[in-house]
PDB file of C-alpha atoms in Angstrom:
ATOM      1  CA  UNK A   1     -12.559  -9.558  17.438  1.00 87.00           C
ATOM      2  CA  UNK A   2     -10.881 -12.235  15.293  1.00 88.00           C
ATOM      3  CA  UNK A   3     -14.106 -14.221  15.132  1.00 89.00           C
ATOM      4  CA  UNK A   4     -16.069 -11.109  14.120  1.00 90.00           C
ATOM      5  CA  UNK A   5     -13.492 -10.250  11.454  1.00 89.00           C
ATOM      6  CA  UNK A   6     -13.624 -13.787  10.091  1.00 88.00           C
ATOM      7  CA  UNK A   7     -17.428 -13.600   9.886  1.00 86.00           C
ATOM      8  CA  UNK A   8     -17.588 -10.117   8.373  1.00 86.00           C
ATOM      9  CA  UNK A   9     -14.846 -10.603   5.769  1.00 85.00           C
ATOM     10  CA  UNK A  10     -15.037 -14.290   4.812  1.00 82.00           C
ATOM     11  CA  UNK A  11     -18.511 -15.312   5.921  1.00 79.00           C
ATOM     12  CA  UNK A  12     -17.289 -17.905   8.444  1.00 80.00           C
ATOM     13  CA  UNK A  13     -19.457 -17.473  11.547  1.00 81.00           C
ATOM     14  CA  UNK A  14     -18.470 -20.783  13.139  1.00 84.00           C
ATOM     15  CA  UNK A  15     -16.099 -19.049  15.582  1.00 87.00           C
ATOM     16  CA  UNK A  16     -18.622 -16.456  16.799  1.00 88.00           C
ATOM     17  CA  UNK A  17     -20.084 -17.425  20.179  1.00 89.00           C
ATOM     18  CA  UNK A  18     -23.758 -18.268  20.338  1.00 87.00           C
ATOM     19  CA  UNK A  19     -24.486 -15.554  22.923  1.00 87.00           C
ATOM     20  CA  UNK A  20     -22.857 -12.961  20.694  1.00 87.00           C
ATOM     21  CA  UNK A  21     -24.921 -14.096  17.705  1.00 85.00           C
ATOM     22  CA  UNK A  22     -28.097 -13.713  19.802  1.00 84.00           C
ATOM     23  CA  UNK A  23     -27.040 -10.163  20.756  1.00 86.00           C
ATOM     24  CA  UNK A  24     -26.646  -9.249  17.084  1.00 86.00           C
ATOM     25  CA  UNK A  25     -30.074 -10.741  16.348  1.00 80.00           C
ATOM     26  CA  UNK A  26     -31.759  -8.965  19.281  1.00 81.00           C
ATOM     27  CA  UNK A  27     -30.430  -5.571  18.205  1.00 84.00           C
ATOM     28  CA  UNK A  28     -31.315  -6.029  14.525  1.00 79.00           C
ATOM     29  CA  UNK A  29     -27.707  -5.726  13.298  1.00 82.00           C
ATOM     30  CA  UNK A  30     -27.169  -9.380  12.431  1.00 80.00           C
ATOM     31  CA  UNK A  31     -26.838  -8.311   8.802  1.00 77.00           C
ATOM     32  CA  UNK A  32     -23.306  -7.022   9.479  1.00 82.00           C
ATOM     33  CA  UNK A  33     -22.220 -10.635  10.050  1.00 82.00           C
ATOM     34  CA  UNK A  34     -23.785 -11.766   6.769  1.00 76.00           C
ATOM     35  CA  UNK A  35     -21.773 -11.216   3.612  1.00 74.00           C
ATOM     36  CA  UNK A  36     -23.971  -9.093   1.362  1.00 75.00           C
ATOM     37  CA  UNK A  37     -24.287  -5.670  -0.230  1.00 78.00           C
ATOM     38  CA  UNK A  38     -22.183  -3.754   2.297  1.00 75.00           C
ATOM     39  CA  UNK A  39     -19.127  -5.927   1.658  1.00 80.00           C
ATOM     40  CA  UNK A  40     -19.583  -5.877  -2.110  1.00 86.00           C
ATOM     41  CA  UNK A  41     -20.110  -2.115  -2.027  1.00 84.00           C
ATOM     42  CA  UNK A  42     -16.927  -1.572  -0.012  1.00 80.00           C
ATOM     43  CA  UNK A  43     -14.897  -3.673  -2.462  1.00 83.00           C
ATOM     44  CA  UNK A  44     -16.445  -1.985  -5.491  1.00 88.00           C
ATOM     45  CA  UNK A  45     -15.786   1.482  -4.059  1.00 85.00           C
ATOM     46  CA  UNK A  46     -12.136   0.568  -3.376  1.00 82.00           C
ATOM     47  CA  UNK A  47     -11.454  -0.766  -6.877  1.00 87.00           C
ATOM     48  CA  UNK A  48     -13.231   2.147  -8.552  1.00 89.00           C
ATOM     49  CA  UNK A  49     -11.234   4.571  -6.425  1.00 87.00           C
ATOM     50  CA  UNK A  50      -7.962   2.733  -7.189  1.00 86.00           C
ATOM     51  CA  UNK A  51      -8.789   2.748 -10.901  1.00 89.00           C
ATOM     52  CA  UNK A  52      -9.320   6.499 -10.863  1.00 90.00           C
ATOM     53  CA  UNK A  53      -6.059   7.018  -8.987  1.00 89.00           C
ATOM     54  CA  UNK A  54      -4.256   4.888 -11.598  1.00 89.00           C
ATOM     55  CA  UNK A  55      -5.927   6.966 -14.346  1.00 88.00           C
ATOM     56  CA  UNK A  56      -7.606   3.960 -15.933  1.00 89.00           C
ATOM     57  CA  UNK A  57     -10.288   4.563 -18.544  1.00 89.00           C
ATOM     58  CA  UNK A  58     -13.917   3.861 -17.663  1.00 88.00           C
ATOM     59  CA  UNK A  59     -14.119   0.478 -19.443  1.00 90.00           C
ATOM     60  CA  UNK A  60     -11.033  -1.177 -17.854  1.00 92.00           C
ATOM     61  CA  UNK A  61     -11.887   0.353 -14.481  1.00 92.00           C
ATOM     62  CA  UNK A  62     -15.364  -1.188 -14.466  1.00 92.00           C
ATOM     63  CA  UNK A  63     -14.181  -4.517 -15.904  1.00 92.00           C
ATOM     64  CA  UNK A  64     -11.488  -4.844 -13.223  1.00 91.00           C
ATOM     65  CA  UNK A  65     -14.060  -4.033 -10.534  1.00 92.00           C
ATOM     66  CA  UNK A  66     -16.566  -6.618 -11.818  1.00 92.00           C
ATOM     67  CA  UNK A  67     -13.845  -9.288 -12.107  1.00 92.00           C
ATOM     68  CA  UNK A  68     -12.667  -8.524  -8.551  1.00 89.00           C
ATOM     69  CA  UNK A  69     -16.218  -8.847  -7.233  1.00 90.00           C
ATOM     70  CA  UNK A  70     -16.685 -12.135  -9.097  1.00 89.00           C
ATOM     71  CA  UNK A  71     -13.417 -13.443  -7.626  1.00 87.00           C
ATOM     72  CA  UNK A  72     -14.568 -12.471  -4.136  1.00 85.00           C
ATOM     73  CA  UNK A  73     -17.847 -14.321  -4.687  1.00 85.00           C
ATOM     74  CA  UNK A  74     -15.816 -17.423  -5.550  1.00 85.00           C
ATOM     75  CA  UNK A  75     -13.562 -17.027  -2.495  1.00 81.00           C
ATOM     76  CA  UNK A  76     -16.535 -16.938  -0.107  1.00 80.00           C
ATOM     77  CA  UNK A  77     -17.975 -20.067  -1.718  1.00 70.00           C
ATOM     78  CA  UNK A  78     -20.671 -18.541  -3.912  1.00 62.00           C
ATOM     79  CA  UNK A  79     -23.019 -17.530  -1.085  1.00 71.00           C
ATOM     80  CA  UNK A  80     -26.471 -16.444  -2.356  1.00 73.00           C
ATOM     81  CA  UNK A  81     -26.485 -12.939  -0.732  1.00 79.00           C
ATOM     82  CA  UNK A  82     -23.055 -12.229  -2.237  1.00 82.00           C
ATOM     83  CA  UNK A  83     -24.157 -13.493  -5.652  1.00 83.00           C
ATOM     84  CA  UNK A  84     -27.172 -11.186  -5.521  1.00 83.00           C
ATOM     85  CA  UNK A  85     -25.074  -8.209  -4.464  1.00 86.00           C
ATOM     86  CA  UNK A  86     -22.427  -8.896  -7.138  1.00 89.00           C
ATOM     87  CA  UNK A  87     -25.147  -9.231  -9.787  1.00 89.00           C
ATOM     88  CA  UNK A  88     -26.704  -5.914  -8.734  1.00 88.00           C
ATOM     89  CA  UNK A  89     -23.291  -4.225  -8.774  1.00 90.00           C
ATOM     90  CA  UNK A  90     -22.556  -5.654 -12.239  1.00 91.00           C
ATOM     91  CA  UNK A  91     -25.885  -4.378 -13.593  1.00 89.00           C
ATOM     92  CA  UNK A  92     -25.316  -0.940 -12.075  1.00 88.00           C
ATOM     93  CA  UNK A  93     -21.719  -0.681 -13.334  1.00 90.00           C
ATOM     94  CA  UNK A  94     -22.640  -1.955 -16.792  1.00 89.00           C
ATOM     95  CA  UNK A  95     -25.138   0.883 -17.083  1.00 87.00           C
ATOM     96  CA  UNK A  96     -22.278   3.300 -16.470  1.00 85.00           C
ATOM     97  CA  UNK A  97     -20.562   2.029 -19.610  1.00 84.00           C
ATOM     98  CA  UNK A  98     -23.444   3.313 -21.731  1.00 83.00           C
ATOM     99  CA  UNK A  99     -23.721   6.457 -19.606  1.00 81.00           C
ATOM    100  CA  UNK A 100     -27.051   5.569 -18.041  1.00 82.00           C
ATOM    101  CA  UNK A 101     -28.036   6.203 -14.440  1.00 79.00           C
ATOM    102  CA  UNK A 102     -30.092   3.274 -13.147  1.00 80.00           C
ATOM    103  CA  UNK A 103     -32.660   3.537 -10.400  1.00 84.00           C
ATOM    104  CA  UNK A 104     -32.124   1.225  -7.435  1.00 85.00           C
ATOM    105  CA  UNK A 105     -35.519  -0.418  -7.941  1.00 88.00           C
ATOM    106  CA  UNK A 106     -34.709  -1.171 -11.589  1.00 89.00           C
ATOM    107  CA  UNK A 107     -31.383  -2.741 -10.597  1.00 88.00           C
ATOM    108  CA  UNK A 108     -33.132  -4.878  -7.983  1.00 87.00           C
ATOM    109  CA  UNK A 109     -35.853  -5.922 -10.454  1.00 89.00           C
ATOM    110  CA  UNK A 110     -33.336  -7.001 -13.110  1.00 89.00           C
ATOM    111  CA  UNK A 111     -31.245  -8.913 -10.572  1.00 87.00           C
ATOM    112  CA  UNK A 112     -34.274 -10.643  -9.058  1.00 88.00           C
ATOM    113  CA  UNK A 113     -35.554 -11.615 -12.513  1.00 90.00           C
ATOM    114  CA  UNK A 114     -32.206 -13.157 -13.468  1.00 88.00           C
ATOM    115  CA  UNK A 115     -31.960 -15.083 -10.186  1.00 86.00           C
ATOM    116  CA  UNK A 116     -35.540 -16.372 -10.363  1.00 89.00           C
ATOM    117  CA  UNK A 117     -35.103 -17.364 -14.000  1.00 91.00           C
ATOM    118  CA  UNK A 118     -32.120 -19.492 -13.004  1.00 86.00           C
ATOM    119  CA  UNK A 119     -33.515 -20.744  -9.673  1.00 86.00           C
ATOM    120  CA  UNK A 120     -37.284 -20.255  -9.261  1.00 89.00           C
ATOM    121  CA  UNK A 121     -37.191 -21.901  -5.817  1.00 86.00           C
ATOM    122  CA  UNK A 122     -35.391 -18.809  -4.475  1.00 83.00           C
ATOM    123  CA  UNK A 123     -38.780 -17.070  -4.202  1.00 85.00           C
ATOM    124  CA  UNK A 124     -39.415 -19.006  -0.970  1.00 83.00           C
ATOM    125  CA  UNK A 125     -35.911 -18.563   0.435  1.00 81.00           C
ATOM    126  CA  UNK A 126     -35.692 -16.373   3.555  1.00 77.00           C
ATOM    127  CA  UNK A 127     -32.364 -14.880   2.515  1.00 75.00           C
ATOM    128  CA  UNK A 128     -33.744 -13.892  -0.900  1.00 81.00           C
ATOM    129  CA  UNK A 129     -36.837 -12.254   0.588  1.00 81.00           C
ATOM    130  CA  UNK A 130     -34.875 -10.422   3.298  1.00 78.00           C
ATOM    131  CA  UNK A 131     -32.296  -9.113   0.825  1.00 79.00           C
ATOM    132  CA  UNK A 132     -34.785  -7.782  -1.687  1.00 83.00           C
ATOM    133  CA  UNK A 133     -37.156  -6.530   1.023  1.00 83.00           C
ATOM    134  CA  UNK A 134     -34.295  -4.381   2.278  1.00 82.00           C
ATOM    135  CA  UNK A 135     -33.391  -3.106  -1.189  1.00 85.00           C
ATOM    136  CA  UNK A 136     -36.988  -2.389  -2.181  1.00 87.00           C
ATOM    137  CA  UNK A 137     -37.684  -0.606   1.111  1.00 88.00           C
ATOM    138  CA  UNK A 138     -34.644   1.611   0.650  1.00 88.00           C
ATOM    139  CA  UNK A 139     -35.331   2.265  -3.029  1.00 89.00           C
ATOM    140  CA  UNK A 140     -39.077   2.819  -2.779  1.00 90.00           C
ATOM    141  CA  UNK A 141     -39.334   4.738   0.502  1.00 91.00           C
ATOM    142  CA  UNK A 142     -35.995   5.897   1.925  1.00 91.00           C
ATOM    143  CA  UNK A 143     -34.345   7.233  -1.241  1.00 91.00           C
ATOM    144  CA  UNK A 144     -37.353   9.308  -2.451  1.00 92.00           C
ATOM    145  CA  UNK A 145     -37.954  10.731   1.042  1.00 93.00           C
ATOM    146  CA  UNK A 146     -34.304  11.726   1.421  1.00 93.00           C
ATOM    147  CA  UNK A 147     -34.290  13.215  -2.082  1.00 92.00           C
ATOM    148  CA  UNK A 148     -37.160  15.500  -1.047  1.00 91.00           C
ATOM    149  CA  UNK A 149     -35.888  16.389   2.429  1.00 91.00           C
ATOM    150  CA  UNK A 150     -32.212  16.387   3.383  1.00 92.00           C
ATOM    151  CA  UNK A 151     -30.411  15.673   0.102  1.00 93.00           C
ATOM    152  CA  UNK A 152     -31.022  19.095  -1.530  1.00 94.00           C
ATOM    153  CA  UNK A 153     -29.568  20.816   1.533  1.00 94.00           C
ATOM    154  CA  UNK A 154     -26.618  18.431   1.685  1.00 93.00           C
ATOM    155  CA  UNK A 155     -25.840  19.076  -1.984  1.00 92.00           C
ATOM    156  CA  UNK A 156     -26.235  22.796  -1.387  1.00 93.00           C
ATOM    157  CA  UNK A 157     -23.209  22.695   0.917  1.00 92.00           C
ATOM    158  CA  UNK A 158     -20.950  21.909  -2.063  1.00 91.00           C
ATOM    159  CA  UNK A 159     -19.156  24.947  -3.532  1.00 89.00           C
ATOM    160  CA  UNK A 160     -20.957  27.230  -1.113  1.00 89.00           C
ATOM    161  CA  UNK A 161     -18.914  30.294  -2.085  1.00 88.00           C
ATOM    162  CA  UNK A 162     -19.758  29.949  -5.788  1.00 90.00           C
ATOM    163  CA  UNK A 163     -22.826  32.154  -6.267  1.00 91.00           C
ATOM    164  CA  UNK A 164     -23.213  31.074  -9.912  1.00 91.00           C
ATOM    165  CA  UNK A 165     -24.353  27.638  -8.713  1.00 91.00           C
ATOM    166  CA  UNK A 166     -27.320  29.031  -6.794  1.00 92.00           C
ATOM    167  CA  UNK A 167     -29.614  28.959  -9.826  1.00 92.00           C
ATOM    168  CA  UNK A 168     -29.348  25.146 -10.024  1.00 90.00           C
ATOM    169  CA  UNK A 169     -31.192  24.839  -6.696  1.00 93.00           C
ATOM    170  CA  UNK A 170     -34.785  25.446  -5.635  1.00 92.00           C
ATOM    171  CA  UNK A 171     -35.682  28.823  -4.075  1.00 93.00           C
ATOM    172  CA  UNK A 172     -35.796  27.309  -0.583  1.00 94.00           C
ATOM    173  CA  UNK A 173     -32.292  25.877  -0.961  1.00 94.00           C
ATOM    174  CA  UNK A 174     -30.993  29.103  -2.507  1.00 94.00           C
ATOM    175  CA  UNK A 175     -32.177  30.945   0.595  1.00 95.00           C
ATOM    176  CA  UNK A 176     -30.383  28.334   2.706  1.00 94.00           C
ATOM    177  CA  UNK A 177     -27.115  28.968   0.792  1.00 94.00           C
ATOM    178  CA  UNK A 178     -27.501  32.752   1.169  1.00 94.00           C
ATOM    179  CA  UNK A 179     -27.993  32.489   4.918  1.00 93.00           C
ATOM    180  CA  UNK A 180     -25.056  30.095   5.269  1.00 92.00           C
ATOM    181  CA  UNK A 181     -22.785  32.444   3.321  1.00 92.00           C
ATOM    182  CA  UNK A 182     -23.842  35.306   5.587  1.00 93.00           C
ATOM    183  CA  UNK A 183     -23.119  33.180   8.667  1.00 92.00           C
ATOM    184  CA  UNK A 184     -19.710  32.144   7.249  1.00 89.00           C
ATOM    185  CA  UNK A 185     -18.834  35.802   6.594  1.00 89.00           C
ATOM    186  CA  UNK A 186     -19.838  36.722  10.152  1.00 90.00           C
ATOM    187  CA  UNK A 187     -17.725  33.902  11.651  1.00 89.00           C
ATOM    188  CA  UNK A 188     -14.699  34.579   9.410  1.00 87.00           C
ATOM    189  CA  UNK A 189     -14.725  38.298  10.324  1.00 87.00           C
ATOM    190  CA  UNK A 190     -14.338  37.398  14.009  1.00 86.00           C
ATOM    191  CA  UNK A 191     -11.583  34.819  13.595  1.00 86.00           C
ATOM    192  CA  UNK A 192      -7.846  35.627  13.603  1.00 86.00           C
ATOM    193  CA  UNK A 193      -6.497  36.400  10.141  1.00 83.00           C
ATOM    194  CA  UNK A 194      -4.680  33.069   9.787  1.00 82.00           C
ATOM    195  CA  UNK A 195      -7.867  31.153  10.726  1.00 81.00           C
ATOM    196  CA  UNK A 196     -10.315  33.182   8.593  1.00 80.00           C
ATOM    197  CA  UNK A 197     -10.060  30.829   5.545  1.00 81.00           C
ATOM    198  CA  UNK A 198     -11.282  27.961   7.749  1.00 82.00           C
ATOM    199  CA  UNK A 199     -14.475  29.777   8.755  1.00 81.00           C
ATOM    200  CA  UNK A 200     -16.486  28.031   6.060  1.00 84.00           C
ATOM    201  CA  UNK A 201     -15.389  24.595   7.245  1.00 85.00           C
ATOM    202  CA  UNK A 202     -16.361  25.383  10.818  1.00 86.00           C
ATOM    203  CA  UNK A 203     -19.954  25.791   9.708  1.00 87.00           C
ATOM    204  CA  UNK A 204     -20.292  23.533   6.655  1.00 90.00           C
ATOM    205  CA  UNK A 205     -18.734  20.382   8.132  1.00 90.00           C
ATOM    206  CA  UNK A 206     -21.075  20.184  11.168  1.00 91.00           C
ATOM    207  CA  UNK A 207     -24.074  20.744   8.879  1.00 91.00           C
ATOM    208  CA  UNK A 208     -22.899  18.039   6.485  1.00 91.00           C
ATOM    209  CA  UNK A 209     -22.206  15.598   9.327  1.00 90.00           C
ATOM    210  CA  UNK A 210     -25.622  16.224  10.870  1.00 91.00           C
ATOM    211  CA  UNK A 211     -27.363  15.616   7.532  1.00 92.00           C
ATOM    212  CA  UNK A 212     -25.407  12.382   6.982  1.00 88.00           C
ATOM    213  CA  UNK A 213     -26.352  11.178  10.462  1.00 85.00           C
ATOM    214  CA  UNK A 214     -29.987  12.025   9.822  1.00 89.00           C
ATOM    215  CA  UNK A 215     -29.953  10.030   6.584  1.00 89.00           C
ATOM    216  CA  UNK A 216     -28.363   7.015   8.303  1.00 83.00           C
ATOM    217  CA  UNK A 217     -30.928   7.124  11.120  1.00 83.00           C
ATOM    218  CA  UNK A 218     -33.807   7.517   8.663  1.00 88.00           C
ATOM    219  CA  UNK A 219     -32.639   4.689   6.379  1.00 85.00           C
ATOM    220  CA  UNK A 220     -32.088   2.454   9.400  1.00 80.00           C
ATOM    221  CA  UNK A 221     -35.599   3.118  10.722  1.00 82.00           C
ATOM    222  CA  UNK A 222     -37.245   2.576   7.318  1.00 85.00           C
ATOM    223  CA  UNK A 223     -35.169  -0.564   6.766  1.00 80.00           C
ATOM    224  CA  UNK A 224     -36.262  -2.054  10.062  1.00 77.00           C
ATOM    225  CA  UNK A 225     -39.878  -1.245   9.239  1.00 78.00           C
ATOM    226  CA  UNK A 226     -39.659  -2.879   5.821  1.00 77.00           C
ATOM    227  CA  UNK A 227     -37.943  -6.013   7.117  1.00 76.00           C
ATOM    228  CA  UNK A 228     -40.279  -6.403  10.086  1.00 78.00           C
ATOM    229  CA  UNK A 229     -42.751  -8.813   8.384  1.00 81.00           C
ATOM    230  CA  UNK A 230     -40.158 -11.309   7.008  1.00 78.00           C
ATOM    231  CA  UNK A 231     -38.109 -11.164  10.231  1.00 75.00           C
ATOM    232  CA  UNK A 232     -41.192 -11.882  12.330  1.00 79.00           C
ATOM    233  CA  UNK A 233     -42.291 -14.688   9.997  1.00 81.00           C
ATOM    234  CA  UNK A 234     -38.955 -16.488   9.584  1.00 77.00           C
ATOM    235  CA  UNK A 235     -37.137 -15.717  12.853  1.00 74.00           C
ATOM    236  CA  UNK A 236     -40.059 -15.028  15.234  1.00 79.00           C
ATOM    237  CA  UNK A 237     -38.473 -11.858  16.586  1.00 76.00           C
ATOM    238  CA  UNK A 238     -39.471  -8.185  16.548  1.00 77.00           C
ATOM    239  CA  UNK A 239     -36.554  -5.826  17.165  1.00 79.00           C
ATOM    240  CA  UNK A 240     -37.250  -2.402  18.665  1.00 77.00           C
ATOM    241  CA  UNK A 241     -33.655  -1.297  19.205  1.00 78.00           C
ATOM    242  CA  UNK A 242     -32.742  -1.789  15.535  1.00 77.00           C
ATOM    243  CA  UNK A 243     -33.139   1.817  14.306  1.00 76.00           C
ATOM    244  CA  UNK A 244     -30.810   3.051  17.071  1.00 81.00           C
ATOM    245  CA  UNK A 245     -28.313   0.164  17.108  1.00 84.00           C
ATOM    246  CA  UNK A 246     -27.843   0.277  13.350  1.00 81.00           C
ATOM    247  CA  UNK A 247     -26.383   3.793  13.440  1.00 82.00           C
ATOM    248  CA  UNK A 248     -23.099   2.908  15.224  1.00 86.00           C
ATOM    249  CA  UNK A 249     -23.157  -0.571  13.664  1.00 86.00           C
ATOM    250  CA  UNK A 250     -23.251   0.771  10.103  1.00 81.00           C
ATOM    251  CA  UNK A 251     -20.638   3.444  10.799  1.00 82.00           C
ATOM    252  CA  UNK A 252     -18.218   0.998  12.428  1.00 88.00           C
ATOM    253  CA  UNK A 253     -18.861  -1.707   9.839  1.00 85.00           C
ATOM    254  CA  UNK A 254     -18.235   0.823   7.089  1.00 80.00           C
ATOM    255  CA  UNK A 255     -14.766   1.300   8.588  1.00 84.00           C
ATOM    256  CA  UNK A 256     -14.098  -2.332   9.492  1.00 89.00           C
ATOM    257  CA  UNK A 257     -14.860  -3.888   6.096  1.00 85.00           C
ATOM    258  CA  UNK A 258     -12.450  -1.848   3.912  1.00 83.00           C
ATOM    259  CA  UNK A 259      -9.748  -1.901   6.613  1.00 89.00           C
ATOM    260  CA  UNK A 260     -10.208  -5.668   6.933  1.00 90.00           C
ATOM    261  CA  UNK A 261      -9.846  -6.233   3.202  1.00 86.00           C
ATOM    262  CA  UNK A 262      -6.827  -3.924   3.151  1.00 87.00           C
ATOM    263  CA  UNK A 263      -5.282  -5.906   6.020  1.00 91.00           C
ATOM    264  CA  UNK A 264      -5.739  -9.164   4.118  1.00 87.00           C
ATOM    265  CA  UNK A 265      -4.160  -7.653   0.985  1.00 85.00           C
ATOM    266  CA  UNK A 266      -1.226  -6.054   2.848  1.00 91.00           C
ATOM    267  CA  UNK A 267      -0.508  -9.327   4.681  1.00 91.00           C
ATOM    268  CA  UNK A 268       0.600 -10.790   1.347  1.00 89.00           C
ATOM    269  CA  UNK A 269       3.356  -8.178   1.194  1.00 91.00           C
ATOM    270  CA  UNK A 270       4.269  -7.192   4.767  1.00 91.00           C
ATOM    271  CA  UNK A 271       3.252  -8.988   7.952  1.00 91.00           C
ATOM    272  CA  UNK A 272       4.508  -6.082  10.062  1.00 91.00           C
ATOM    273  CA  UNK A 273       2.293  -3.476   8.394  1.00 93.00           C
ATOM    274  CA  UNK A 274      -0.629  -5.911   8.339  1.00 92.00           C
ATOM    275  CA  UNK A 275      -0.172  -6.382  12.088  1.00 93.00           C
ATOM    276  CA  UNK A 276      -0.618  -2.655  12.721  1.00 94.00           C
ATOM    277  CA  UNK A 277      -3.690  -2.577  10.498  1.00 93.00           C
ATOM    278  CA  UNK A 278      -5.039  -5.618  12.345  1.00 93.00           C
ATOM    279  CA  UNK A 279      -4.674  -3.772  15.652  1.00 94.00           C
ATOM    280  CA  UNK A 280      -6.695  -0.872  14.257  1.00 94.00           C
ATOM    281  CA  UNK A 281      -9.282  -3.346  12.964  1.00 94.00           C
ATOM    282  CA  UNK A 282      -9.416  -4.985  16.393  1.00 94.00           C
ATOM    283  CA  UNK A 283     -10.177  -1.642  18.058  1.00 95.00           C
ATOM    284  CA  UNK A 284     -13.028  -0.950  15.629  1.00 94.00           C
ATOM    285  CA  UNK A 285     -14.497  -4.433  16.086  1.00 94.00           C
ATOM    286  CA  UNK A 286     -14.242  -4.204  19.877  1.00 94.00           C
ATOM    287  CA  UNK A 287     -16.202  -0.932  19.700  1.00 94.00           C
ATOM    288  CA  UNK A 288     -18.803  -2.650  17.498  1.00 92.00           C
ATOM    289  CA  UNK A 289     -19.074  -5.555  19.919  1.00 92.00           C
ATOM    290  CA  UNK A 290     -19.439  -3.199  22.901  1.00 92.00           C
ATOM    291  CA  UNK A 291     -22.138  -1.184  21.128  1.00 91.00           C
ATOM    292  CA  UNK A 292     -24.123  -4.309  20.249  1.00 90.00           C
ATOM    293  CA  UNK A 293     -23.908  -5.647  23.806  1.00 90.00           C
ATOM    294  CA  UNK A 294     -25.027  -2.282  25.199  1.00 91.00           C
ATOM    295  CA  UNK A 295     -28.087  -2.113  22.956  1.00 88.00           C
ATOM    296  CA  UNK A 296     -28.848  -5.796  23.602  1.00 85.00           C
ATOM    297  CA  UNK A 297     -28.986  -4.984  27.317  1.00 83.00           C
ATOM    298  CA  UNK A 298     -31.848  -2.549  26.792  1.00 80.00           C
ATOM    299  CA  UNK A 299     -35.093  -3.595  28.400  1.00 63.00           C
ATOM    300  CA  UNK A 300     -37.491  -4.444  25.565  1.00 64.00           C
ATOM    301  CA  UNK A 301     -34.769  -4.342  22.900  1.00 65.00           C
ATOM    302  CA  UNK A 302     -36.599  -7.162  21.108  1.00 69.00           C
ATOM    303  CA  UNK A 303     -39.483  -9.544  21.606  1.00 70.00           C
ATOM    304  CA  UNK A 304     -39.847 -13.190  20.695  1.00 74.00           C
ATOM    305  CA  UNK A 305     -42.958 -14.210  18.755  1.00 73.00           C
ATOM    306  CA  UNK A 306     -44.195 -17.736  19.435  1.00 71.00           C
ATOM    307  CA  UNK A 307     -44.218 -19.767  16.256  1.00 61.00           C
TER     308      UNK A 307
END
């Protein structure tokens, strides 16, 4: 667990055993060991959240976040995937300062143009191609498909009891909200009086969780499809278990990364509290390791391509 934490937080994979690295490669979740967008996103989300809690204005909140991301890039020795992710985050956050919402493909295009202008040789680098293949696949295929399928229904679950918000949705989604409100009323009428106010949560939360899981599974499958050509070309491996293994891997990594960074920060103040956080982090990483080993044991989880 310590070796995994060291790899996932600081980019030092020298302590991870070779067999474990192969398991991560076979299951298509090796990206969780590579410092990239997930780690930068977790840090950015934390600093933006902390800035809001401290009631900072938009400009200082974004500047502090960008400076923190730049400092992290320096700490992990200026690794190319981190530099790309920090650059994309800086472009996206800078657009917020002028109250513009940037499309993911536009952010990727600007970042790629800046990188290639500074280092044209990156166009042949496997890491560069894998990173931007993933981003382009998500932005060009996954995001539009989700926006047309599950996202309207997920957004419809917000403020379900407010009928004045129905007109902002499409007729199909309005019908969905009407039926959900009827189901909530039916459930609440059959609950004890003290539990009646929780009737909405009993129905809305499972729906929201199911839609989030569907989006994770869909993005994972599309991501594996988009990265299949560069993975086969550079690493001579086709992974079939990737769309399934990435679901628990992304969920557990999404917990491990912010808790890991919090543990490192708290250790500067209190070793006792950091020790308890480290135990929680160890449990999450042991679950991640067990999940990867289980999927790696599947027959036909991946195939080697002679090259």
